[in-house]
């Protein structure tokens, strides 16, 4: 009950009005879940209704504006577009609630009879705003029966500090560079600047989003929960297919289990597989934001996944590892350019500048920034399992002492950067 | 045993900080100003406007500004920045130095000697042509104002390397025929009182006074004149550190400057004569008069001169024609030629006793 109250207060602090939406979602999913369990012969119909209600909520708050703007642009109708803000974490808690209903209908577990327990599952504060999307059956038992040990708590503290410092020291540092360059007028962009912007944003988005997951997993561990990993070093992938197995795992596995496989997956022949991939990645892009850049970003990945299924995958498997990695990281980095751009015009401007071969002395300010260079080194190493294998999970006792002293120091440094910095929210807060 | 101590240490450290930081923040009285950042802190918000969301946001800002040991954390942050010396964290125009000193990007480049020799030579050639076109009876003085980077080089970021290019340029200027060149570097460098501002590219009132005193002495020495130097220095304003054009230009004024003290360039405190000497929009042509002296000076300058000869100089000269030159902002040989041509026409009209061209280091690039 204390955790539930803390979670709702936490949400209400950020969204004093929209907390009502959260409470509505909890009640609705609780009753729909009970209905599915008691009228199992109509389970699919009731599930359909539950999914419809959840998606309607999401559509109204996240997509109605985008939808109406496009309708007005296509048809000669003039009507006002409602304005409103997006409730924090709505994409995450809505999807989390849907996994509860779908898995319940699939009879993976019994319905939760205690509404407060279900409320805790949907609103649990560590991962409420930006994931990971936790499945009900993963933490069903932990809701009522979990233990907090010294070992788990220490692990949680370590994981939290790692996430906190990743966000404050690395993601924010790269974020400044990316923000500066993405805000520049098109005529001032040069090849080097666009490369800098893309590299900076590539690090920013990974260290920002994975930092939030680290902090969520760490906080969860401190309270006795065990959340699944959300990232597995995606930038070492050697194909786009592998990348999506390592990036935002809770979301990509959601798409696989609740969309791709129900659509038929890869079992209906090549054409159907490609169609399914396009649908899945179209919706993947749309989930990230109500904008054409996000949709194109999703379809861009769908396109490369189809290519890999057609022939590229076999070619990559035979290629030297470095070449496969280079292909993957290049595709991913260009995808982040599309993802970060404000609109399609900016995407074209930046791509144009990327291949224009223009020179600008501005890049010197980045190449001379020692702190940025330190972050780059940590960014590169932190994108590989090196830290985890050699330092964070080292079995050497002295290494463990050194690691914890280092983490304490990094925590102090991160707090000082937090104190000196301005408000800088996580990127995935807006999804 | 070591592993257990290690765990207890980490947990105690983490929970200790989580507890002590907010508690200290709540029990210590709120500060209005952060000395380390030189800015006003967020006051405790009130719920008077019935806007709950804005209240929670303002409360977050309040917490961010008042948590325990915040000043210590800020100092740690500044110390780290001093060590790693990031060259530009504030904006494209500003370079952050040690102890939070701000420098114009182009003045740092000038300090590092990154100006093309070809450009310098062309500029000097234009000056020589200008001199030639003026009556040889009118003495021409070129006053070279050093960039802040040269006077307060100890606060520059660690990566910046000093170049001798500036001093070589001064020597080249001294070789121009029939001009008197005064480099203010030595006089300002050896001055013990602060002469430049921390967040501003300009000198303060004291720096301006030192320059004015040396210019007048130099003119007297070269021409055998007896121009009087203003002796009352009690009222010379020393602009405090919390004002600054670089902080404003770099978009960081809110963070570094006190909210009520943003600097605005002040116009010269004299009547303008734009009707008599029309110049391009935005380039003020002003004159200063007094009844004490008998000398007219045609002054070609930028914002540095507003303090020096605008205020102090009015005590010495009878008439100062103040000409704001375009080339000082975007140097280009063609612009320089056009500007010098306009200046020449006005010099013919005014017939000044002397011409003073004030050049700031960073303009010569």
mmCIF file of C-alpha atoms in Angstrom, chain B:
data_model
loop_
_atom_site.group_PDB
_atom_site.id
_atom_site.type_symbol
_atom_site.label_atom_id
_atom_site.label_comp_id
_atom_site.label_asym_id
_atom_site.label_seq_id
_atom_site.Cartn_x
_atom_site.Cartn_y
_atom_site.Cartn_z
ATOM 1 C CA UNK B 1 34.135 -9.323 5.641
ATOM 2 C CA UNK B 2 35.456 -6.790 3.112
ATOM 3 C CA UNK B 3 32.451 -7.457 0.887
ATOM 4 C CA UNK B 4 30.024 -6.842 3.780
ATOM 5 C CA UNK B 5 31.783 -3.596 4.800
ATOM 6 C CA UNK B 6 31.736 -2.573 1.198
ATOM 7 C CA UNK B 7 27.966 -3.119 0.948
ATOM 8 C CA UNK B 8 27.263 -1.254 4.197
ATOM 9 C CA UNK B 9 29.469 1.606 3.064
ATOM 10 C CA UNK B 10 27.711 2.001 -0.274
ATOM 11 C CA UNK B 11 24.230 1.766 1.239
ATOM 12 C CA UNK B 12 25.072 4.195 4.069
ATOM 13 C CA UNK B 13 26.646 6.613 1.611
ATOM 14 C CA UNK B 14 23.682 6.506 -0.752
ATOM 15 C CA UNK B 15 20.947 6.675 1.882
ATOM 16 C CA UNK B 16 22.939 9.224 3.896
ATOM 17 C CA UNK B 17 23.097 11.578 0.934
ATOM 18 C CA UNK B 18 19.437 10.977 0.097
ATOM 19 C CA UNK B 19 18.500 11.908 3.673
ATOM 20 C CA UNK B 20 20.999 14.663 4.494
ATOM 21 C CA UNK B 21 20.651 16.658 1.254
ATOM 22 C CA UNK B 22 16.891 17.381 1.474
ATOM 23 C CA UNK B 23 16.884 17.727 5.271
ATOM 24 C CA UNK B 24 19.725 20.258 5.197
ATOM 25 C CA UNK B 25 17.922 22.085 2.426
ATOM 26 C CA UNK B 26 14.766 22.370 4.502
ATOM 27 C CA UNK B 27 16.346 23.364 7.815
ATOM 28 C CA UNK B 28 18.753 25.979 6.475
ATOM 29 C CA UNK B 29 17.308 29.398 5.619
ATOM 30 C CA UNK B 30 16.664 30.027 1.933
ATOM 31 C CA UNK B 31 19.185 32.159 0.078
ATOM 32 C CA UNK B 32 18.086 34.756 -2.438
ATOM 33 C CA UNK B 33 21.291 34.820 -4.468
ATOM 34 C CA UNK B 34 23.728 32.093 -5.404
ATOM 35 C CA UNK B 35 27.221 33.563 -5.066
ATOM 36 C CA UNK B 36 28.838 30.763 -7.039
ATOM 37 C CA UNK B 37 26.538 31.357 -10.005
ATOM 38 C CA UNK B 38 25.809 35.046 -9.415
ATOM 39 C CA UNK B 39 22.073 34.646 -9.970
ATOM 40 C CA UNK B 40 18.805 34.955 -8.114
ATOM 41 C CA UNK B 41 17.419 31.684 -6.785
ATOM 42 C CA UNK B 42 13.843 30.470 -7.172
ATOM 43 C CA UNK B 43 11.715 31.623 -4.210
ATOM 44 C CA UNK B 44 9.290 29.298 -2.444
ATOM 45 C CA UNK B 45 6.196 29.079 -4.686
ATOM 46 C CA UNK B 46 2.687 29.929 -3.539
ATOM 47 C CA UNK B 47 -0.535 28.266 -4.538
ATOM 48 C CA UNK B 48 -2.300 31.572 -4.985
ATOM 49 C CA UNK B 49 -2.963 31.226 -8.704
ATOM 50 C CA UNK B 50 -4.803 27.916 -8.267
ATOM 51 C CA UNK B 51 -2.644 26.320 -10.908
ATOM 52 C CA UNK B 52 -1.538 23.056 -9.390
ATOM 53 C CA UNK B 53 0.655 21.990 -12.296
ATOM 54 C CA UNK B 54 2.542 25.255 -12.376
ATOM 55 C CA UNK B 55 2.924 25.047 -8.583
ATOM 56 C CA UNK B 56 4.554 21.592 -8.759
ATOM 57 C CA UNK B 57 6.868 22.788 -11.539
ATOM 58 C CA UNK B 58 7.870 25.882 -9.554
ATOM 59 C CA UNK B 59 8.321 23.762 -6.453
ATOM 60 C CA UNK B 60 10.688 21.503 -8.419
ATOM 61 C CA UNK B 61 12.683 24.588 -9.438
ATOM 62 C CA UNK B 62 12.683 25.735 -5.817
ATOM 63 C CA UNK B 63 13.994 22.345 -4.667
ATOM 64 C CA UNK B 64 16.609 22.395 -7.398
ATOM 65 C CA UNK B 65 17.820 25.797 -6.183
ATOM 66 C CA UNK B 66 17.719 25.113 -2.450
ATOM 67 C CA UNK B 67 18.751 21.553 -1.744
ATOM 68 C CA UNK B 68 21.397 21.011 0.904
ATOM 69 C CA UNK B 69 25.052 21.667 0.100
ATOM 70 C CA UNK B 70 24.068 23.038 -3.285
ATOM 71 C CA UNK B 71 26.782 25.703 -3.266
ATOM 72 C CA UNK B 72 29.375 22.997 -2.540
ATOM 73 C CA UNK B 73 28.100 20.887 -5.413
ATOM 74 C CA UNK B 74 28.204 23.931 -7.705
ATOM 75 C CA UNK B 75 31.798 24.602 -6.661
ATOM 76 C CA UNK B 76 32.730 20.980 -7.384
ATOM 77 C CA UNK B 77 31.136 21.361 -10.792
ATOM 78 C CA UNK B 78 33.038 24.590 -11.502
ATOM 79 C CA UNK B 79 36.293 23.021 -10.329
ATOM 80 C CA UNK B 80 35.783 20.062 -12.658
ATOM 81 C CA UNK B 81 35.080 22.465 -15.498
ATOM 82 C CA UNK B 82 38.239 24.390 -14.701
ATOM 83 C CA UNK B 83 40.250 21.177 -14.887
ATOM 84 C CA UNK B 84 38.799 19.863 -18.123
ATOM 85 C CA UNK B 85 38.373 23.396 -19.567
ATOM 86 C CA UNK B 86 35.553 22.846 -21.967
ATOM 87 C CA UNK B 87 36.076 25.482 -24.618
ATOM 88 C CA UNK B 88 32.506 26.424 -25.321
ATOM 89 C CA UNK B 89 29.638 25.336 -23.202
ATOM 90 C CA UNK B 90 27.637 28.499 -23.359
ATOM 91 C CA UNK B 91 27.106 29.309 -26.980
ATOM 92 C CA UNK B 92 28.869 29.880 -30.232
ATOM 93 C CA UNK B 93 30.154 33.347 -29.326
ATOM 94 C CA UNK B 94 31.525 32.641 -25.885
ATOM 95 C CA UNK B 95 34.380 30.630 -24.462
ATOM 96 C CA UNK B 96 34.239 29.727 -20.792
ATOM 97 C CA UNK B 97 37.523 30.165 -19.027
ATOM 98 C CA UNK B 98 38.707 29.377 -15.542
ATOM 99 C CA UNK B 99 36.804 30.826 -12.580
ATOM 100 C CA UNK B 100 33.861 31.310 -14.935
ATOM 101 C CA UNK B 101 35.538 34.052 -16.971
ATOM 102 C CA UNK B 102 33.950 34.545 -20.360
ATOM 103 C CA UNK B 103 35.775 35.475 -23.550
ATOM 104 C CA UNK B 104 34.610 36.193 -27.059
ATOM 105 C CA UNK B 105 35.372 33.290 -29.346
ATOM 106 C CA UNK B 106 37.095 35.526 -31.900
ATOM 107 C CA UNK B 107 39.262 37.172 -29.234
ATOM 108 C CA UNK B 108 40.493 33.724 -28.176
ATOM 109 C CA UNK B 109 41.207 32.860 -31.795
ATOM 110 C CA UNK B 110 43.082 36.134 -32.043
ATOM 111 C CA UNK B 111 45.057 35.201 -28.918
ATOM 112 C CA UNK B 112 45.962 31.907 -30.567
ATOM 113 C CA UNK B 113 47.135 33.713 -33.692
ATOM 114 C CA UNK B 114 44.663 32.115 -36.051
ATOM 115 C CA UNK B 115 44.220 35.124 -38.289
ATOM 116 C CA UNK B 116 45.452 34.694 -41.838
ATOM 117 C CA UNK B 117 48.546 36.795 -42.473
ATOM 118 C CA UNK B 118 47.049 37.804 -45.832
ATOM 119 C CA UNK B 119 44.065 39.389 -44.091
ATOM 120 C CA UNK B 120 46.239 41.252 -41.632
ATOM 121 C CA UNK B 121 48.411 42.582 -44.416
ATOM 122 C CA UNK B 122 45.398 43.726 -46.428
ATOM 123 C CA UNK B 123 44.028 45.527 -43.400
ATOM 124 C CA UNK B 124 47.331 47.284 -42.793
ATOM 125 C CA UNK B 125 47.482 48.234 -46.461
ATOM 126 C CA UNK B 126 44.017 49.815 -46.211
ATOM 127 C CA UNK B 127 45.120 51.789 -43.169
ATOM 128 C CA UNK B 128 48.178 52.995 -45.054
ATOM 129 C CA UNK B 129 46.071 54.052 -48.056
ATOM 130 C CA UNK B 130 43.687 55.866 -45.706
ATOM 131 C CA UNK B 131 46.574 57.697 -44.077
ATOM 132 C CA UNK B 132 47.924 58.756 -47.411
ATOM 133 C CA UNK B 133 44.591 60.204 -48.445
ATOM 134 C CA UNK B 134 44.432 62.487 -45.381
ATOM 135 C CA UNK B 135 46.217 65.791 -45.296
ATOM 136 C CA UNK B 136 49.743 65.189 -43.963
ATOM 137 C CA UNK B 137 49.206 68.122 -41.615
ATOM 138 C CA UNK B 138 46.648 66.171 -39.601
ATOM 139 C CA UNK B 139 48.394 63.748 -37.237
ATOM 140 C CA UNK B 140 46.924 60.233 -37.221
ATOM 141 C CA UNK B 141 47.099 58.082 -34.110
ATOM 142 C CA UNK B 142 46.399 54.365 -34.090
ATOM 143 C CA UNK B 143 45.570 53.095 -30.624
ATOM 144 C CA UNK B 144 45.672 49.351 -30.195
ATOM 145 C CA UNK B 145 43.427 47.996 -27.461
ATOM 146 C CA UNK B 146 44.402 44.500 -26.329
ATOM 147 C CA UNK B 147 41.766 41.808 -26.081
ATOM 148 C CA UNK B 148 40.776 40.701 -22.606
ATOM 149 C CA UNK B 149 42.373 37.349 -23.470
ATOM 150 C CA UNK B 150 45.832 38.975 -23.451
ATOM 151 C CA UNK B 151 45.324 40.908 -20.222
ATOM 152 C CA UNK B 152 43.655 38.097 -18.284
ATOM 153 C CA UNK B 153 45.281 35.143 -19.994
ATOM 154 C CA UNK B 154 45.606 33.256 -16.707
ATOM 155 C CA UNK B 155 41.839 32.630 -16.796
ATOM 156 C CA UNK B 156 41.746 31.256 -20.324
ATOM 157 C CA UNK B 157 40.932 27.554 -20.752
ATOM 158 C CA UNK B 158 44.001 25.342 -20.472
ATOM 159 C CA UNK B 159 44.000 24.303 -24.124
ATOM 160 C CA UNK B 160 44.477 27.863 -25.426
ATOM 161 C CA UNK B 161 48.017 28.608 -26.584
ATOM 162 C CA UNK B 162 49.415 32.120 -26.780
ATOM 163 C CA UNK B 163 50.706 33.311 -30.110
ATOM 164 C CA UNK B 164 53.058 36.175 -30.947
ATOM 165 C CA UNK B 165 50.979 37.093 -34.012
ATOM 166 C CA UNK B 166 49.358 40.048 -32.244
ATOM 167 C CA UNK B 167 52.680 41.630 -31.345
ATOM 168 C CA UNK B 168 54.021 41.078 -34.839
ATOM 169 C CA UNK B 169 50.926 42.839 -36.201
ATOM 170 C CA UNK B 170 51.542 45.802 -33.900
ATOM 171 C CA UNK B 171 55.111 46.033 -35.205
ATOM 172 C CA UNK B 172 53.792 46.003 -38.785
ATOM 173 C CA UNK B 173 51.423 48.864 -37.931
ATOM 174 C CA UNK B 174 54.241 50.857 -36.484
ATOM 175 C CA UNK B 175 55.894 50.699 -39.894
ATOM 176 C CA UNK B 176 52.991 52.513 -41.592
ATOM 177 C CA UNK B 177 54.256 55.890 -42.749
ATOM 178 C CA UNK B 178 53.165 59.000 -40.826
ATOM 179 C CA UNK B 179 51.125 57.348 -38.091
ATOM 180 C CA UNK B 180 51.735 57.221 -34.367
ATOM 181 C CA UNK B 181 50.960 53.786 -32.952
ATOM 182 C CA UNK B 182 50.254 53.258 -29.269
ATOM 183 C CA UNK B 183 49.821 49.719 -27.973
ATOM 184 C CA UNK B 184 48.015 49.795 -24.635
ATOM 185 C CA UNK B 185 49.046 46.222 -23.790
ATOM 186 C CA UNK B 186 51.896 47.049 -21.359
ATOM 187 C CA UNK B 187 49.964 49.765 -19.505
ATOM 188 C CA UNK B 188 46.922 47.568 -18.939
ATOM 189 C CA UNK B 189 48.891 44.404 -18.258
ATOM 190 C CA UNK B 190 50.868 45.916 -15.413
ATOM 191 C CA UNK B 191 47.857 47.609 -13.793
ATOM 192 C CA UNK B 192 47.040 45.994 -10.434
ATOM 193 C CA UNK B 193 43.387 47.016 -10.174
ATOM 194 C CA UNK B 194 40.936 45.064 -12.382
ATOM 195 C CA UNK B 195 40.664 46.658 -15.799
ATOM 196 C CA UNK B 196 38.329 44.285 -17.667
ATOM 197 C CA UNK B 197 35.034 42.647 -16.715
ATOM 198 C CA UNK B 198 34.587 38.955 -16.109
ATOM 199 C CA UNK B 199 31.439 38.428 -18.205
ATOM 200 C CA UNK B 200 32.047 41.239 -20.668
ATOM 201 C CA UNK B 201 34.478 41.830 -23.494
ATOM 202 C CA UNK B 202 35.068 45.475 -22.502
ATOM 203 C CA UNK B 203 37.282 47.143 -20.002
ATOM 204 C CA UNK B 204 35.680 48.574 -16.898
ATOM 205 C CA UNK B 205 35.755 52.252 -15.924
ATOM 206 C CA UNK B 206 39.229 51.927 -14.458
ATOM 207 C CA UNK B 207 40.620 50.203 -17.538
ATOM 208 C CA UNK B 208 39.093 52.947 -19.694
ATOM 209 C CA UNK B 209 40.680 55.607 -17.498
ATOM 210 C CA UNK B 210 44.134 53.993 -17.713
ATOM 211 C CA UNK B 211 43.776 53.918 -21.499
ATOM 212 C CA UNK B 212 42.600 57.540 -21.698
ATOM 213 C CA UNK B 213 45.478 58.717 -19.483
ATOM 214 C CA UNK B 214 48.034 56.947 -21.633
ATOM 215 C CA UNK B 215 46.544 58.144 -24.904
ATOM 216 C CA UNK B 216 46.619 61.767 -23.790
ATOM 217 C CA UNK B 217 50.223 61.406 -22.574
ATOM 218 C CA UNK B 218 51.149 59.790 -25.871
ATOM 219 C CA UNK B 219 49.557 62.568 -27.915
ATOM 220 C CA UNK B 220 51.266 65.210 -25.755
ATOM 221 C CA UNK B 221 54.568 63.410 -26.137
ATOM 222 C CA UNK B 222 54.345 63.034 -29.892
ATOM 223 C CA UNK B 223 52.964 66.475 -30.706
ATOM 224 C CA UNK B 224 54.491 68.501 -27.897
ATOM 225 C CA UNK B 225 51.018 69.509 -26.739
ATOM 226 C CA UNK B 226 49.830 70.061 -23.185
ATOM 227 C CA UNK B 227 46.426 68.459 -23.158
ATOM 228 C CA UNK B 228 45.111 68.182 -19.634
ATOM 229 C CA UNK B 229 44.376 64.790 -18.144
ATOM 230 C CA UNK B 230 41.293 64.612 -15.993
ATOM 231 C CA UNK B 231 42.568 64.313 -12.441
ATOM 232 C CA UNK B 232 39.389 63.584 -10.531
ATOM 233 C CA UNK B 233 39.245 59.820 -10.546
ATOM 234 C CA UNK B 234 36.964 59.362 -7.549
ATOM 235 C CA UNK B 235 33.860 58.948 -9.633
ATOM 236 C CA UNK B 236 35.237 56.514 -12.134
ATOM 237 C CA UNK B 237 32.795 53.703 -12.308
ATOM 238 C CA UNK B 238 34.104 50.194 -11.976
ATOM 239 C CA UNK B 239 31.416 48.025 -13.469
ATOM 240 C CA UNK B 240 30.892 44.988 -11.280
ATOM 241 C CA UNK B 241 31.491 41.486 -12.554
ATOM 242 C CA UNK B 242 27.857 40.619 -12.768
ATOM 243 C CA UNK B 243 27.320 42.689 -15.872
ATOM 244 C CA UNK B 244 28.393 41.427 -19.233
ATOM 245 C CA UNK B 245 27.733 41.468 -22.944
ATOM 246 C CA UNK B 246 29.294 38.027 -23.506
ATOM 247 C CA UNK B 247 26.968 36.472 -20.975
ATOM 248 C CA UNK B 248 24.049 38.087 -22.786
ATOM 249 C CA UNK B 249 25.262 37.116 -26.239
ATOM 250 C CA UNK B 250 25.945 33.544 -25.239
ATOM 251 C CA UNK B 251 22.385 33.218 -23.977
ATOM 252 C CA UNK B 252 23.556 32.499 -20.452
ATOM 253 C CA UNK B 253 22.681 35.817 -18.875
ATOM 254 C CA UNK B 254 19.945 34.233 -16.778
ATOM 255 C CA UNK B 255 22.440 31.861 -15.273
ATOM 256 C CA UNK B 256 25.332 34.212 -14.707
ATOM 257 C CA UNK B 257 23.929 37.678 -14.318
ATOM 258 C CA UNK B 258 21.740 39.021 -11.611
ATOM 259 C CA UNK B 259 18.309 39.422 -13.175
ATOM 260 C CA UNK B 260 18.127 43.133 -12.545
ATOM 261 C CA UNK B 261 21.569 43.924 -13.844
ATOM 262 C CA UNK B 262 21.737 42.806 -17.443
ATOM 263 C CA UNK B 263 24.063 45.093 -19.287
ATOM 264 C CA UNK B 264 22.781 47.236 -22.090
ATOM 265 C CA UNK B 265 25.244 49.124 -24.201
ATOM 266 C CA UNK B 266 24.950 52.711 -23.236
ATOM 267 C CA UNK B 267 24.941 55.392 -25.830
ATOM 268 C CA UNK B 268 27.608 58.047 -25.511
ATOM 269 C CA UNK B 269 26.444 60.707 -23.091
ATOM 270 C CA UNK B 270 26.406 63.493 -25.591
ATOM 271 C CA UNK B 271 24.092 64.828 -28.247
ATOM 272 C CA UNK B 272 24.190 63.141 -31.624
ATOM 273 C CA UNK B 273 24.749 64.956 -34.873
ATOM 274 C CA UNK B 274 23.322 62.400 -37.230
ATOM 275 C CA UNK B 275 21.726 65.079 -39.366
ATOM 276 C CA UNK B 276 25.042 66.687 -40.006
ATOM 277 C CA UNK B 277 26.957 63.493 -40.634
ATOM 278 C CA UNK B 278 24.518 60.803 -41.731
ATOM 279 C CA UNK B 279 25.880 57.302 -41.450
ATOM 280 C CA UNK B 280 24.440 53.862 -41.905
ATOM 281 C CA UNK B 281 21.600 52.820 -39.688
ATOM 282 C CA UNK B 282 22.783 51.560 -36.362
ATOM 283 C CA UNK B 283 26.167 53.261 -36.569
ATOM 284 C CA UNK B 284 25.954 56.166 -34.194
ATOM 285 C CA UNK B 285 27.755 59.356 -35.058
ATOM 286 C CA UNK B 286 28.060 61.406 -31.896
ATOM 287 C CA UNK B 287 29.964 64.400 -30.753
ATOM 288 C CA UNK B 288 31.134 65.547 -27.375
ATOM 289 C CA UNK B 289 31.802 69.117 -26.486
ATOM 290 C CA UNK B 290 33.151 71.106 -23.639
ATOM 291 C CA UNK B 291 34.470 74.593 -23.196
ATOM 292 C CA UNK B 292 37.804 73.771 -21.596
ATOM 293 C CA UNK B 293 39.916 72.576 -24.478
ATOM 294 C CA UNK B 294 40.445 73.891 -27.978
ATOM 295 C CA UNK B 295 41.215 70.677 -29.811
ATOM 296 C CA UNK B 296 38.987 68.727 -32.159
ATOM 297 C CA UNK B 297 39.571 65.030 -32.523
ATOM 298 C CA UNK B 298 38.066 62.776 -35.129
ATOM 299 C CA UNK B 299 37.704 59.449 -33.377
ATOM 300 C CA UNK B 300 37.163 56.234 -35.316
ATOM 301 C CA UNK B 301 36.220 53.607 -32.818
ATOM 302 C CA UNK B 302 33.917 50.880 -31.536
ATOM 303 C CA UNK B 303 32.139 50.354 -28.226
ATOM 304 C CA UNK B 304 35.384 50.489 -26.224
ATOM 305 C CA UNK B 305 35.673 54.217 -26.843
ATOM 306 C CA UNK B 306 32.277 55.002 -25.374
ATOM 307 C CA UNK B 307 33.735 54.977 -21.906
ATOM 308 C CA UNK B 308 37.204 56.282 -22.595
ATOM 309 C CA UNK B 309 36.949 59.369 -24.750
ATOM 310 C CA UNK B 310 33.212 59.733 -24.425
ATOM 311 C CA UNK B 311 33.305 60.513 -20.751
ATOM 312 C CA UNK B 312 36.887 61.165 -19.802
ATOM 313 C CA UNK B 313 37.886 62.660 -23.123
ATOM 314 C CA UNK B 314 35.200 65.329 -22.946
ATOM 315 C CA UNK B 315 37.282 66.930 -20.218
ATOM 316 C CA UNK B 316 40.235 67.238 -22.540
ATOM 317 C CA UNK B 317 39.065 67.869 -26.069
ATOM 318 C CA UNK B 318 36.958 70.673 -27.366
ATOM 319 C CA UNK B 319 35.226 68.600 -29.991
ATOM 320 C CA UNK B 320 35.219 64.846 -30.541
ATOM 321 C CA UNK B 321 33.767 63.503 -33.727
ATOM 322 C CA UNK B 322 32.911 59.940 -32.974
ATOM 323 C CA UNK B 323 32.768 57.693 -35.993
ATOM 324 C CA UNK B 324 31.580 54.126 -35.599
ATOM 325 C CA UNK B 325 33.196 52.051 -38.301
ATOM 326 C CA UNK B 326 31.631 49.035 -40.022
ATOM 327 C CA UNK B 327 34.903 47.254 -40.545
ATOM 328 C CA UNK B 328 35.184 46.669 -36.852
ATOM 329 C CA UNK B 329 32.333 44.224 -36.993
ATOM 330 C CA UNK B 330 32.743 42.348 -40.230
ATOM 331 C CA UNK B 331 36.115 43.094 -41.664
ATOM 332 C CA UNK B 332 36.340 42.902 -45.381
ATOM 333 C CA UNK B 333 38.724 44.852 -47.564
ATOM 334 C CA UNK B 334 35.850 46.179 -49.708
ATOM 335 C CA UNK B 335 33.858 47.311 -46.639
ATOM 336 C CA UNK B 336 36.972 48.900 -45.182
ATOM 337 C CA UNK B 337 37.560 50.877 -48.333
ATOM 338 C CA UNK B 338 33.945 52.101 -48.393
ATOM 339 C CA UNK B 339 34.018 53.002 -44.717
ATOM 340 C CA UNK B 340 37.310 54.815 -44.971
ATOM 341 C CA UNK B 341 35.936 56.713 -47.964
ATOM 342 C CA UNK B 342 32.940 57.898 -45.931
ATOM 343 C CA UNK B 343 35.228 58.819 -43.056
ATOM 344 C CA UNK B 344 37.440 60.788 -45.435
ATOM 345 C CA UNK B 345 34.477 62.868 -46.653
ATOM 346 C CA UNK B 346 33.539 63.731 -43.099
ATOM 347 C CA UNK B 347 37.120 64.520 -42.143
ATOM 348 C CA UNK B 348 37.178 67.010 -45.028
ATOM 349 C CA UNK B 349 34.054 68.669 -43.580
ATOM 350 C CA UNK B 350 35.185 68.677 -39.960
ATOM 351 C CA UNK B 351 38.849 69.504 -40.449
ATOM 352 C CA UNK B 352 39.887 67.970 -37.139
ATOM 353 C CA UNK B 353 43.150 68.732 -35.362
ATOM 354 C CA UNK B 354 43.981 65.073 -34.993
ATOM 355 C CA UNK B 355 42.561 61.687 -35.997
ATOM 356 C CA UNK B 356 42.506 58.799 -33.552
ATOM 357 C CA UNK B 357 41.764 55.324 -34.849
ATOM 358 C CA UNK B 358 41.034 52.908 -32.083
ATOM 359 C CA UNK B 359 41.499 49.258 -32.972
ATOM 360 C CA UNK B 360 40.689 46.369 -30.686
ATOM 361 C CA UNK B 361 42.866 43.285 -31.250
ATOM 362 C CA UNK B 362 40.004 41.102 -32.323
ATOM 363 C CA UNK B 363 39.044 43.559 -35.080
ATOM 364 C CA UNK B 364 42.321 42.953 -36.824
ATOM 365 C CA UNK B 365 41.445 39.622 -38.340
#
